[in-house]
């Protein structure tokens, strides 16, 4: 089955967004960063579309817990995408059946253009993986900030972000449309 993976800084809202998308609290979330420590794989069966895997990954940039802990979390995420770039997702064993449909890079809409996020975007691009930009926690911005921050993101990444809030539900339908589009496209050949 195709895989769609959530990636982003610790605490950006990856696990919360999975819960909002599926309408159930399946992924553990926390106000403190560093909650997700393993790659968690969710099999999602939409009513009107084929099933797919939604992958929740540890975030990057979490400083507490010591350097070794940070490296261990980031190693899980790095290993996942390196496998994906070789056509070996969690569900496909062989490069002959690549299953990776796309990465969703989540960035906090309050902090557009952070170096760590830009490095992640460039790294995923260099691996040849299709990547889309999601701006989270939209409810935390004023109207004026929304306009300014989303424009800033579009400028930095040369890609229009899908802006979401799990509190208000804004953007979730648009995100489902994006995911459906990713799932319809054949995955890229491994590099
Ligand atoms: P790690 O597992 O540590 O990498 O974090 P994560 O990216 O999975 O973040 P998580 O979903 O655990 O959410 C972190 C915090 O942000 C929690 O307190 C969430 O309630 C909060 N949060 C997530 N999305 C939103 C949102 O759209 N709006 C607001 N206001 N808070 C949010
Ligand atoms: Mg998490």
Coordinates of C-alpha atoms and ligand atoms in Angstrom, one line a residue:
X1 CA 0.0 0.0 0.0
X2 CA 1.2 3.6 -0.6
X3 CA 2.7 5.5 2.3
X4 CA 2.4 9.1 3.3
X5 CA 4.8 10.3 6.0
X6 CA 4.6 13.2 8.5
X7 CA 7.8 14.9 9.2
X8 CA 8.7 18.1 11.1
X9 CA 10.2 19.6 14.2
X10 CA 9.3 18.1 17.6
X11 CA 6.0 19.6 18.9
X12 CA 5.0 21.0 15.4
X13 CA 1.8 18.9 15.6
X14 CA 2.4 15.8 13.5
X15 CA 0.7 13.3 15.8
X16 CA -2.2 15.7 16.4
X17 CA -2.7 16.1 12.7
X18 CA -2.9 12.3 12.2
X19 CA -5.6 12.2 14.9
X20 CA -7.5 15.1 13.3
X21 CA -7.3 13.5 9.8
X22 CA -8.7 10.1 11.0
X23 CA -11.1 11.6 13.5
X24 CA -9.8 9.5 16.4
X25 CA -7.1 9.8 19.0
X26 CA -4.8 7.0 17.6
X27 CA -1.5 8.8 17.9
X28 CA -0.1 10.0 21.3
X29 CA 0.4 13.7 21.6
X30 CA 2.0 15.9 24.2
X31 CA 2.5 19.6 25.1
X32 CA 6.2 18.7 25.7
X33 CA 8.4 18.0 22.6
X34 CA 9.9 14.6 22.0
X35 CA 6.7 12.5 22.5
X36 CA 6.9 10.3 19.4
X37 CA 10.1 8.2 19.6
X38 CA 9.5 5.5 17.0
X39 CA 8.0 5.3 13.5
X40 CA 4.3 4.6 14.1
X41 CA 2.4 3.2 11.2
X42 CA -1.3 3.6 10.8
X43 CA -3.4 1.8 8.2
X44 CA -6.1 4.2 7.1
X45 CA -9.1 3.0 5.1
X46 CA -11.0 6.0 3.8
X47 CA -14.6 5.3 2.8
X48 CA -14.3 6.3 -0.8
X49 CA -10.6 5.7 -1.5
X50 CA -8.1 2.8 -1.3
X51 CA -6.4 2.1 2.0
X52 CA -2.9 3.6 2.7
X53 CA -0.3 3.9 5.4
X54 CA 0.1 7.1 7.4
X55 CA 3.5 7.2 9.1
X56 CA 4.1 9.3 12.2
X57 CA 7.8 9.9 12.9
X58 CA 9.9 11.4 15.7
X59 CA 10.5 15.1 15.2
X60 CA 13.8 16.8 14.8
X61 CA 15.3 19.7 16.8
X62 CA 14.3 18.4 20.3
X63 CA 17.2 19.4 22.6
X64 CA 16.2 17.9 26.0
X65 CA 17.3 14.4 26.9
X66 CA 20.9 14.7 25.8
X67 CA 22.6 14.6 22.4
X68 CA 22.4 10.8 22.2
X69 CA 18.6 10.8 22.6
X70 CA 18.2 13.5 20.0
X71 CA 20.4 11.5 17.6
X72 CA 18.5 8.3 18.3
X73 CA 15.1 9.9 17.4
X74 CA 16.5 11.6 14.3
X75 CA 18.1 8.4 13.2
X76 CA 14.7 6.7 13.0
X77 CA 13.3 9.5 10.8
X78 CA 16.5 9.6 8.6
X79 CA 16.5 5.8 8.2
X80 CA 12.8 5.8 7.2
X81 CA 13.3 8.4 4.4
X82 CA 16.6 6.8 3.2
X83 CA 14.7 3.5 2.8
X84 CA 11.8 5.3 1.1
X85 CA 14.2 6.9 -1.4
X86 CA 15.4 3.3 -2.3
X87 CA 11.8 2.2 -2.8
X88 CA 11.8 0.3 0.5
X89 CA 8.9 1.7 2.6
X90 CA 7.6 -0.1 5.6
X91 CA 5.3 -2.2 3.4
X92 CA 7.5 -2.8 0.4
X93 CA 10.6 -5.0 0.7
X94 CA 11.9 -4.5 -2.8
X95 CA 12.8 -1.5 -4.9
X96 CA 10.7 -3.2 -7.6
X97 CA 7.5 -2.1 -5.8
X98 CA 8.1 1.4 -4.4
X99 CA 5.4 2.4 -2.1
X100 CA 6.3 5.9 -1.0
X101 CA 3.6 8.4 -2.1
X102 CA 4.9 11.5 -0.4
X103 CA 6.2 13.4 2.7
X104 CA 4.2 16.1 4.4
X105 CA 6.7 18.6 5.9
X106 CA 4.9 20.3 8.8
X107 CA 6.1 23.7 9.8
X108 CA 4.7 25.9 12.6
X109 CA 2.8 28.7 11.0
X110 CA 4.1 31.1 13.7
X111 CA 7.7 30.5 12.7
X112 CA 8.1 30.4 9.0
X113 CA 11.5 30.0 7.4
X114 CA 13.3 28.2 10.3
X115 CA 16.7 26.9 9.3
X116 CA 16.0 23.4 10.5
X117 CA 12.8 23.2 8.5
X118 CA 14.6 24.5 5.4
X119 CA 17.3 21.9 5.8
X120 CA 14.7 19.1 6.1
X121 CA 13.0 20.3 2.9
X122 CA 16.3 20.4 1.0
X123 CA 17.3 17.0 2.4
X124 CA 14.1 15.4 1.3
X125 CA 14.4 17.0 -2.1
X126 CA 17.9 15.8 -2.5
X127 CA 16.7 12.2 -1.8
X128 CA 14.3 12.7 -4.7
X129 CA 11.2 12.3 -2.5
X130 CA 8.0 14.2 -3.3
X131 CA 7.4 16.6 -0.4
X132 CA 4.5 19.0 0.4
X133 CA 4.4 21.9 2.9
X134 CA 1.9 22.0 5.7
X135 CA 1.6 25.0 8.0
X136 CA 0.3 24.0 11.4
X137 CA -1.4 25.7 14.4
X138 CA -3.1 28.3 12.2
X139 CA -5.5 29.1 15.0
X140 CA -2.6 30.7 16.9
X141 CA -2.3 33.5 14.3
X142 CA -4.2 36.7 13.9
X143 CA -5.7 37.5 10.5
X144 CA -2.9 39.8 9.6
X145 CA -0.2 37.3 10.7
X146 CA -1.9 34.6 8.6
X147 CA -1.5 36.5 5.5
X148 CA 2.1 37.6 6.2
X149 CA 3.3 34.2 7.5
X150 CA 1.8 32.2 4.7
X151 CA 3.2 34.5 2.1
X152 CA 6.6 34.2 3.8
X153 CA 6.4 30.4 3.6
X154 CA 5.4 30.5 0.0
X155 CA 8.4 32.7 -0.7
X156 CA 10.9 30.6 1.2
X157 CA 9.8 27.2 -0.1
X158 CA 8.6 28.3 -3.5
X159 CA 5.5 26.2 -2.8
X160 CA 2.1 27.1 -1.5
X161 CA 1.5 25.6 2.0
X162 CA -1.7 23.9 3.1
X163 CA -2.5 25.7 6.3
X164 CA -4.3 23.7 9.0
X165 CA -5.5 23.9 12.6
X166 CA -6.6 20.8 14.4
X167 CA -8.5 23.0 16.9
X168 CA -10.7 24.7 14.3
X169 CA -10.5 22.0 11.6
X170 CA -9.4 24.6 9.0
X171 CA -7.5 23.2 6.1
X172 CA -8.2 19.5 6.9
X173 CA -10.4 19.0 3.8
X174 CA -7.8 20.7 1.6
X175 CA -5.2 18.3 3.2
X176 CA -7.3 15.3 2.4
X177 CA -7.6 16.5 -1.2
X178 CA -3.7 16.7 -1.3
X179 CA -3.3 13.2 0.2
X180 CA -5.8 11.8 -2.3
X181 CA -3.8 13.4 -5.1
X182 CA -0.6 11.9 -3.8
X183 CA -2.1 8.4 -3.6
X184 CA -3.4 8.6 -7.2
X185 CA 0.1 9.4 -8.6
X186 CA 2.5 6.6 -9.2
X187 CA 5.4 6.8 -6.7
X188 CA 8.7 8.1 -8.1
X189 CA 11.3 5.5 -9.2
X190 CA 14.0 4.9 -6.5
X191 CA 17.1 7.1 -7.0
Ligands
LIG1 P1 6.7 15.1 18.6 O1 6.1 13.7 18.7 O2 7.4 15.5 19.9 O3 7.7 15.1 17.5 O4 5.6 16.2 18.4 P2 4.4 16.3 17.4 O5 4.9 17.0 16.2 O6 3.8 14.9 17.1 O7 3.4 17.2 18.1 P3 2.0 16.8 18.9 O8 1.0 16.4 17.9 O9 2.3 15.9 20.0 O10 1.5 18.3 19.4 C1 2.3 19.1 20.2 C2 1.5 20.1 20.9 O11 0.9 21.1 19.9 C3 0.3 19.5 21.7 O12 0.1 20.2 22.9 C4 -0.9 19.8 20.7 O13 -2.1 19.9 21.4 C5 -0.5 21.1 20.1 N1 -1.1 21.3 18.8 C6 -1.0 20.5 17.7 N2 -1.7 21.0 16.7 C7 -2.3 22.2 17.1 C8 -3.1 23.1 16.5 O14 -3.5 23.1 15.3 N3 -3.5 24.2 17.2 C9 -3.0 24.4 18.5 N4 -3.4 25.5 19.2 N5 -2.3 23.4 19.1 C10 -1.9 22.4 18.4
LIG2 MG1 4.4 13.1 17.8

